[in-house]
GROMACS .gro file of C-alpha atoms in nm:
model
  342
    1MET     CA    1  -7.767  -7.755 -13.153
    2VAL     CA    2  -7.916  -7.422 -13.262
    3ALA     CA    3  -8.174  -7.437 -12.982
    4TRP     CA    4  -7.895  -7.498 -12.726
    5ILE     CA    5  -7.706  -7.190 -12.851
    6VAL     CA    6  -8.021  -6.974 -12.835
    7ASP     CA    7  -8.093  -7.092 -12.479
    8SER     CA    8  -7.734  -7.011 -12.377
    9VAL     CA    9  -7.757  -6.660 -12.520
   10ARG     CA   10  -8.084  -6.600 -12.334
   11PHE     CA   11  -7.922  -6.727 -12.012
   12ILE     CA   12  -7.632  -6.481 -12.046
   13ASP     CA   13  -7.865  -6.195 -12.143
   14ALA     CA   14  -8.071  -6.262 -11.832
   15ILE     CA   15  -7.764  -6.234 -11.609
   16LEU     CA   16  -7.640  -5.914 -11.775
   17GLY     CA   17  -7.988  -5.767 -11.756
   18GLY     CA   18  -8.010  -5.825 -11.380
   19GLU     CA   19  -8.264  -6.107 -11.408
   20HIS     CA   20  -8.233  -6.444 -11.242
   21PRO     CA   21  -8.173  -6.700 -11.524
   22LEU     CA   22  -8.397  -6.956 -11.356
   23GLY     CA   23  -8.694  -6.727 -11.322
   24ASP     CA   24  -8.848  -6.669 -10.979
   25ALA     CA   25  -8.703  -6.982 -10.817
   26SER     CA   26  -8.467  -6.767 -10.605
   27PRO     CA   27  -8.590  -6.412 -10.525
   28ALA     CA   28  -8.342  -6.128 -10.573
   29LEU     CA   29  -8.171  -6.003 -10.255
   30THR     CA   30  -8.223  -5.647 -10.139
   31ASP     CA   31  -7.918  -5.425 -10.098
   32ALA     CA   32  -7.938  -5.463  -9.721
   33GLU     CA   33  -7.956  -5.843  -9.745
   34ALA     CA   34  -7.662  -5.852  -9.984
   35LEU     CA   35  -7.432  -5.688  -9.726
   36ASP     CA   36  -7.255  -5.941  -9.510
   37ALA     CA   37  -7.172  -5.877  -9.145
   38TYR     CA   38  -6.825  -5.743  -9.230
   39SER     CA   39  -6.964  -5.495  -9.480
   40VAL     CA   40  -7.237  -5.385  -9.241
   41ALA     CA   41  -6.978  -5.317  -8.970
   42VAL     CA   42  -6.750  -5.115  -9.199
   43THR     CA   43  -7.030  -4.911  -9.357
   44THR     CA   44  -7.183  -4.839  -9.016
   45VAL     CA   45  -6.851  -4.714  -8.878
   46ALA     CA   46  -6.789  -4.506  -9.190
   47GLU     CA   47  -7.131  -4.341  -9.177
   48LEU     CA   48  -7.081  -4.268  -8.808
   49LEU     CA   49  -6.731  -4.119  -8.825
   50ILE     CA   50  -6.689  -3.954  -9.165
   51PRO     CA   51  -6.866  -3.633  -9.045
   52SER     CA   52  -6.616  -3.617  -8.755
   53VAL     CA   53  -6.300  -3.635  -8.967
   54ALA     CA   54  -6.164  -3.321  -9.131
   55SER     CA   55  -5.904  -3.256  -9.396
   56LEU     CA   56  -5.632  -3.029  -9.259
   57ARG     CA   57  -5.423  -2.788  -9.465
   58VAL     CA   58  -5.127  -2.614  -9.305
   59SER     CA   59  -4.861  -2.372  -9.424
   60ARG     CA   60  -4.516  -2.350  -9.272
   61ARG     CA   61  -4.191  -2.173  -9.345
   62SER     CA   62  -3.886  -2.376  -9.435
   63ARG     CA   63  -3.542  -2.284  -9.302
   64SER     CA   64  -3.476  -2.107  -9.629
   65GLY     CA   65  -3.786  -1.891  -9.574
   66ARG     CA   66  -3.990  -2.057  -9.846
   67GLN     CA   67  -4.356  -2.129  -9.767
   68MET     CA   68  -4.447  -2.497  -9.779
   69ASP     CA   69  -4.796  -2.646  -9.771
   70GLY     CA   70  -4.883  -2.968  -9.591
   71ALA     CA   71  -5.190  -3.180  -9.539
   72GLY     CA   72  -5.333  -3.436  -9.301
   73SER     CA   73  -5.649  -3.530  -9.117
   74GLY     CA   74  -5.803  -3.445  -8.780
   75VAL     CA   75  -6.073  -3.597  -8.559
   76VAL     CA   76  -6.340  -3.387  -8.383
   77ILE     CA   77  -6.360  -3.468  -8.010
   78THR     CA   78  -6.593  -3.188  -7.888
   79PRO     CA   79  -6.884  -3.009  -8.058
   80ASP     CA   80  -6.726  -2.672  -7.977
   81GLY     CA   81  -6.435  -2.715  -8.212
   82PHE     CA   82  -6.158  -2.925  -8.055
   83LEU     CA   83  -5.987  -3.178  -8.283
   84ILE     CA   84  -5.696  -3.415  -8.229
   85THR     CA   85  -5.440  -3.491  -8.496
   86ALA     CA   86  -5.084  -3.614  -8.531
   87ALA     CA   87  -4.821  -3.369  -8.404
   88HIS     CA   88  -4.609  -3.408  -8.715
   89VAL     CA   89  -4.902  -3.293  -8.932
   90ILE     CA   90  -4.899  -2.944  -8.779
   91ALA     CA   91  -4.527  -2.924  -8.688
   92GLY     CA   92  -4.382  -2.582  -8.772
   93ALA     CA   93  -4.722  -2.427  -8.844
   94ALA     CA   94  -4.911  -2.166  -8.645
   95SER     CA   95  -5.254  -2.220  -8.797
   96GLY     CA   96  -5.434  -2.371  -9.093
   97SER     CA   97  -5.776  -2.468  -9.224
   98ALA     CA   98  -6.003  -2.766  -9.169
   99ASN     CA   99  -6.240  -2.890  -9.437
  100PHE     CA  100  -6.541  -3.099  -9.336
  101THR     CA  101  -6.758  -3.332  -9.539
  102ASP     CA  102  -7.056  -3.096  -9.505
  103GLY     CA  103  -6.867  -2.844  -9.720
  104ARG     CA  104  -6.749  -2.612  -9.444
  105GLU     CA  105  -6.394  -2.480  -9.443
  106LEU     CA  106  -6.292  -2.340  -9.103
  107ASP     CA  107  -5.969  -2.183  -8.986
  108PHE     CA  108  -5.805  -2.350  -8.688
  109GLN     CA  109  -5.551  -2.257  -8.426
  110ILE     CA  110  -5.299  -2.492  -8.271
  111ILE     CA  111  -5.378  -2.534  -7.901
  112GLY     CA  112  -5.092  -2.765  -7.815
  113ALA     CA  113  -4.867  -3.038  -7.948
  114ASP     CA  114  -4.670  -3.319  -7.789
  115PRO     CA  115  -4.418  -3.450  -8.042
  116LEU     CA  116  -4.300  -3.717  -7.796
  117SER     CA  117  -4.639  -3.891  -7.833
  118ASP     CA  118  -4.710  -3.754  -8.183
  119LEU     CA  119  -5.040  -3.605  -8.065
  120ALA     CA  120  -5.170  -3.251  -8.107
  121VAL     CA  121  -5.488  -3.057  -8.033
  122ILE     CA  122  -5.627  -2.787  -8.261
  123ARG     CA  123  -5.947  -2.580  -8.240
  124THR     CA  124  -6.185  -2.423  -8.489
  125THR     CA  125  -6.448  -2.159  -8.419
  126ALA     CA  126  -6.743  -2.392  -8.481
  127SER     CA  127  -6.987  -2.483  -8.205
  128ASP     CA  128  -7.192  -2.755  -8.374
  129LEU     CA  129  -6.943  -3.013  -8.493
  130THR     CA  130  -7.013  -3.387  -8.478
  131ALA     CA  131  -6.783  -3.527  -8.210
  132ALA     CA  132  -6.644  -3.878  -8.233
  133THR     CA  133  -6.661  -4.116  -7.937
  134LEU     CA  134  -6.323  -4.211  -7.791
  135GLY     CA  135  -6.263  -4.576  -7.705
  136ASP     CA  136  -5.989  -4.763  -7.520
  137ALA     CA  137  -5.712  -4.927  -7.722
  138ASP     CA  138  -5.612  -5.133  -7.419
  139ASN     CA  139  -5.914  -5.354  -7.492
  140LEU     CA  140  -5.808  -5.432  -7.849
  141ARG     CA  141  -5.711  -5.785  -7.951
  142VAL     CA  142  -5.495  -5.904  -8.238
  143GLY     CA  143  -5.720  -5.996  -8.531
  144GLN     CA  144  -5.996  -5.752  -8.433
  145LEU     CA  145  -6.164  -5.550  -8.707
  146VAL     CA  146  -6.052  -5.187  -8.732
  147VAL     CA  147  -6.147  -4.913  -8.977
  148ALA     CA  148  -5.913  -4.630  -9.076
  149ILE     CA  149  -6.085  -4.307  -9.174
  150GLY     CA  150  -5.908  -4.001  -9.304
  151ASN     CA  151  -5.980  -3.702  -9.520
  152PRO     CA  152  -5.662  -3.690  -9.726
  153LEU     CA  153  -5.603  -3.395  -9.955
  154GLY     CA  154  -5.971  -3.305  -9.941
  155PHE     CA  155  -6.093  -3.639 -10.074
  156SER     CA  156  -6.401  -3.679  -9.859
  157GLY     CA  157  -6.408  -3.974  -9.623
  158SER     CA  158  -6.130  -4.209  -9.729
  159VAL     CA  159  -6.214  -4.544  -9.567
  160THR     CA  160  -6.003  -4.858  -9.543
  161ALA     CA  161  -6.058  -5.162  -9.326
  162GLY     CA  162  -5.846  -5.440  -9.188
  163VAL     CA  163  -5.749  -5.604  -8.865
  164VAL     CA  164  -5.519  -5.533  -8.573
  165SER     CA  165  -5.198  -5.699  -8.688
  166ALA     CA  166  -5.003  -5.651  -8.366
  167LEU     CA  167  -5.011  -5.462  -8.038
  168GLY     CA  168  -4.732  -5.327  -7.824
  169ARG     CA  169  -4.524  -5.197  -8.113
  170SER     CA  170  -4.313  -4.885  -8.059
  171PHE     CA  171  -4.153  -4.616  -8.269
  172PRO     CA  172  -3.909  -4.336  -8.179
  173THR     CA  173  -4.011  -3.971  -8.162
  174ARG     CA  174  -3.799  -3.667  -8.094
  175GLU     CA  175  -3.842  -3.314  -7.963
  176GLY     CA  176  -3.530  -3.103  -7.936
  177ALA     CA  177  -3.266  -3.308  -7.758
  178ALA     CA  178  -3.522  -3.546  -7.606
  179THR     CA  179  -3.592  -3.881  -7.766
  180ARG     CA  180  -3.873  -4.110  -7.656
  181MET     CA  181  -4.029  -4.434  -7.768
  182VAL     CA  182  -4.403  -4.416  -7.823
  183GLU     CA  183  -4.519  -4.738  -7.662
  184ASN     CA  184  -4.811  -4.974  -7.727
  185VAL     CA  185  -4.853  -4.851  -8.084
  186ILE     CA  186  -5.124  -5.028  -8.283
  187GLN     CA  187  -5.011  -5.202  -8.601
  188THR     CA  188  -5.281  -5.261  -8.861
  189ASP     CA  189  -5.309  -5.380  -9.218
  190ALA     CA  190  -5.579  -5.120  -9.291
  191ALA     CA  191  -5.408  -4.918  -9.564
  192LEU     CA  192  -5.310  -4.563  -9.467
  193ASN     CA  193  -5.297  -4.328  -9.764
  194PRO     CA  194  -5.089  -4.008  -9.785
  195GLY     CA  195  -5.278  -3.742  -9.590
  196ASN     CA  196  -5.439  -3.996  -9.355
  197SER     CA  197  -5.202  -3.910  -9.069
  198GLY     CA  198  -5.406  -3.761  -8.786
  199GLY     CA  199  -5.719  -3.948  -8.894
  200ALA     CA  200  -5.918  -4.199  -8.691
  201LEU     CA  201  -5.860  -4.567  -8.634
  202ALA     CA  202  -6.190  -4.705  -8.507
  203ASP     CA  203  -6.315  -5.035  -8.371
  204GLY     CA  204  -6.622  -5.214  -8.503
  205ARG     CA  205  -6.852  -5.004  -8.285
  206GLY     CA  206  -6.724  -4.675  -8.427
  207ARG     CA  207  -6.517  -4.574  -8.123
  208VAL     CA  208  -6.185  -4.405  -8.199
  209VAL     CA  209  -5.911  -4.628  -8.057
  210GLY     CA  210  -5.614  -4.471  -8.233
  211ILE     CA  211  -5.482  -4.174  -8.426
  212ASN     CA  212  -5.314  -4.277  -8.749
  213THR     CA  213  -4.957  -4.162  -8.741
  214ALA     CA  214  -4.737  -4.339  -8.994
  215VAL     CA  215  -4.727  -4.555  -9.302
  216ALA     CA  216  -4.461  -4.805  -9.203
  217GLY     CA  217  -4.462  -4.999  -9.527
  218VAL     CA  218  -4.683  -5.149  -9.796
  219GLY     CA  219  -4.992  -5.287  -9.627
  220LEU     CA  220  -4.871  -5.180  -9.283
  221GLY     CA  221  -4.986  -4.882  -9.079
  222LEU     CA  222  -4.929  -4.755  -8.727
  223ALA     CA  223  -5.157  -4.562  -8.494
  224VAL     CA  224  -5.102  -4.397  -8.156
  225PRO     CA  225  -5.345  -4.566  -7.914
  226ILE     CA  226  -5.625  -4.385  -7.735
  227ASN     CA  227  -5.604  -4.508  -7.376
  228ALA     CA  228  -5.572  -4.374  -7.022
  229THR     CA  229  -5.218  -4.245  -7.089
  230THR     CA  230  -5.295  -4.060  -7.411
  231ARG     CA  231  -5.625  -3.927  -7.274
  232ARG     CA  232  -5.418  -3.760  -7.003
  233ILE     CA  233  -5.191  -3.610  -7.268
  234ILE     CA  234  -5.487  -3.485  -7.474
  235GLY     CA  235  -5.648  -3.332  -7.165
  236ALA     CA  236  -5.327  -3.150  -7.072
  237LEU     CA  237  -5.291  -3.016  -7.426
  238MET     CA  238  -5.648  -2.884  -7.417
  239ARG     CA  239  -5.597  -2.715  -7.079
  240GLU     CA  240  -5.237  -2.596  -7.089
  241GLY     CA  241  -5.114  -2.638  -7.445
  242ARG     CA  242  -4.845  -2.884  -7.344
  243PHE     CA  243  -4.783  -3.204  -7.151
  244HIS     CA  244  -4.522  -3.204  -6.877
  245ARG     CA  245  -4.304  -3.511  -6.826
  246ALA     CA  246  -4.080  -3.605  -6.539
  247TYR     CA  247  -3.711  -3.682  -6.587
  248LEU     CA  248  -3.529  -3.951  -6.388
  249GLY     CA  249  -3.208  -3.968  -6.592
  250VAL     CA  250  -3.157  -4.337  -6.666
  251ALA     CA  251  -3.133  -4.550  -6.978
  252VAL     CA  252  -3.288  -4.892  -6.918
  253GLY     CA  253  -3.350  -5.222  -7.090
  254PRO     CA  254  -3.566  -5.527  -7.014
  255ARG     CA  255  -3.423  -5.811  -6.809
  256PRO     CA  256  -3.564  -6.135  -6.665
  257LEU     CA  257  -3.554  -6.148  -6.287
  258PRO     CA  258  -3.352  -6.416  -6.108
  259PRO     CA  259  -3.580  -6.711  -6.019
  260ARG     CA  260  -3.571  -6.652  -5.643
  261LEU     CA  261  -3.646  -6.279  -5.686
  262ALA     CA  262  -3.920  -6.352  -5.940
  263THR     CA  263  -4.090  -6.579  -5.683
  264GLN     CA  264  -4.047  -6.316  -5.413
  265VAL     CA  265  -4.205  -6.027  -5.611
  266GLY     CA  266  -4.451  -6.237  -5.811
  267ARG     CA  267  -4.337  -6.143  -6.161
  268ARG     CA  268  -4.068  -6.249  -6.405
  269SER     CA  269  -3.929  -5.925  -6.546
  270GLY     CA  270  -3.796  -5.584  -6.451
  271VAL     CA  271  -3.575  -5.323  -6.614
  272GLU     CA  272  -3.200  -5.301  -6.584
  273VAL     CA  273  -3.027  -4.966  -6.557
  274VAL     CA  274  -2.788  -4.945  -6.850
  275GLU     CA  275  -2.670  -4.588  -6.794
  276VAL     CA  276  -2.714  -4.317  -6.532
  277PHE     CA  277  -2.673  -3.961  -6.660
  278ASP     CA  278  -2.444  -3.729  -6.469
  279GLY     CA  279  -2.619  -3.484  -6.239
  280SER     CA  280  -2.958  -3.648  -6.294
  281PRO     CA  281  -3.215  -3.724  -6.019
  282ALA     CA  282  -3.120  -4.092  -6.051
  283ALA     CA  283  -2.751  -4.013  -5.997
  284ARG     CA  284  -2.830  -3.803  -5.689
  285ALA     CA  285  -3.042  -4.087  -5.553
  286GLY     CA  286  -2.750  -4.328  -5.581
  287ILE     CA  287  -2.891  -4.546  -5.859
  288ARG     CA  288  -2.613  -4.729  -6.046
  289PRO     CA  289  -2.571  -4.915  -6.374
  290GLU     CA  290  -2.673  -5.283  -6.349
  291ASP     CA  291  -2.933  -5.206  -6.082
  292LEU     CA  292  -3.267  -5.376  -6.149
  293ILE     CA  293  -3.563  -5.142  -6.101
  294LEU     CA  294  -3.857  -5.332  -5.957
  295ASP     CA  295  -4.104  -5.063  -5.847
  296ILE     CA  296  -4.146  -4.686  -5.866
  297ASP     CA  297  -4.374  -4.520  -5.614
  298GLY     CA  298  -4.519  -4.861  -5.530
  299VAL     CA  299  -4.607  -4.945  -5.892
  300PRO     CA  300  -4.443  -5.253  -6.051
  301VAL     CA  301  -4.208  -5.180  -6.341
  302ARG     CA  302  -4.180  -5.461  -6.595
  303THR     CA  303  -4.079  -5.272  -6.909
  304ALA     CA  304  -3.925  -4.944  -7.019
  305GLY     CA  305  -4.276  -4.839  -7.120
  306ASP     CA  306  -4.393  -4.882  -6.760
  307LEU     CA  307  -4.117  -4.649  -6.642
  308GLN     CA  308  -4.207  -4.390  -6.907
  309ARG     CA  309  -4.574  -4.399  -6.810
  310LEU     CA  310  -4.484  -4.328  -6.447
  311MET     CA  311  -4.275  -4.022  -6.534
  312VAL     CA  312  -4.569  -3.779  -6.532
  313ASP     CA  313  -4.637  -3.434  -6.395
  314GLU     CA  314  -4.753  -3.561  -6.054
  315VAL     CA  315  -4.408  -3.691  -5.953
  316ILE     CA  316  -4.208  -3.381  -6.054
  317GLY     CA  317  -4.034  -3.236  -5.747
  318ARG     CA  318  -4.168  -3.509  -5.517
  319ASP     CA  319  -3.960  -3.766  -5.330
  320VAL     CA  320  -4.047  -4.098  -5.492
  321PRO     CA  321  -3.946  -4.439  -5.351
  322ILE     CA  322  -3.773  -4.664  -5.605
  323THR     CA  323  -3.723  -5.033  -5.525
  324ILE     CA  324  -3.409  -5.179  -5.681
  325TYR     CA  325  -3.230  -5.513  -5.676
  326ARG     CA  326  -2.852  -5.492  -5.636
  327ASN     CA  327  -2.594  -5.759  -5.553
  328GLY     CA  328  -2.854  -6.010  -5.440
  329GLU     CA  329  -3.041  -5.769  -5.214
  330VAL     CA  330  -3.351  -5.550  -5.245
  331HIS     CA  331  -3.306  -5.182  -5.159
  332THR     CA  332  -3.527  -4.874  -5.160
  333VAL     CA  333  -3.386  -4.536  -5.262
  334MET     CA  334  -3.557  -4.199  -5.279
  335ALA     CA  335  -3.537  -3.997  -5.600
  336THR     CA  336  -3.685  -3.657  -5.687
  337PRO     CA  337  -3.773  -3.649  -6.059
  338ALA     CA  338  -3.724  -3.316  -6.235
  339ARG     CA  339  -3.921  -3.159  -6.519
  340LEU     CA  340  -3.806  -3.284  -6.858
  341GLN     CA  341  -3.659  -2.993  -7.052
  342VAL     CA  342  -3.701  -3.016  -7.431
   0.00000   0.00000   0.00000
């Protein structure tokens, strides 16, 4: 009995001392071997992107005139100082400072912001920053590994990991009198901490596929996707400081197409005009409530998001053909979208 107790104590001591209790029968794993594939992916992404994510501090004046401080994160996209962040992080501010993990604190200026997509571009004076690689969120799949990286409140390199919980989510944004739904938002269970807004959401190869924008609830985060549409917005903000949108003047909703029409056009859905605003380009073109919009400028329209994506700078002031379905017949009308005033 005493011998059994002594052997048990030695066994426990061996474990606590880092030794294998059975001697050399099973060699100890190295740190690299102990990391599983998931851990390797997350640590690789973190090491790659942490130098590209800055902690942002901004000061703004409240309506009462009191100065208020805010914080968020930003992602470096060019070595010469351009960063992208969430528009709400820098809203109401003229400038601020960016803190990097190498210890540098640099002042930044706001180049442009687009609250209707919740994206903004800022620039520091540095010329040797580590730029992140932008990916394409349109290639994401539900269940895919994603890593959220921020620099909240100066805590260097906050990293959380999870999966893409859902795609195609939307949330409302507002600028002045204009309200817009940000479409194709990425939903993830990678925890977003306060101050992570404006930080990077990356895929398993370290490419930035989203800009963290909101904490929607416990264990639920949202990110604006990086894709062809948002790349266009970011490019316009870098060049001009703003992104111009076209205005058609309709409120729409999704609607299944009648079976015969669906067979004729080769798809099952379109958008129904719910309201036409007085004096709008749509009203002048003769578009009416209950019309089904099938195509704009030759491009199929299946959802309200499709319509929004087509209302870009290139169609402002140009006669654009719009194919509609009304009273059992297909018609084409010409509309001239105007510049959206916000």
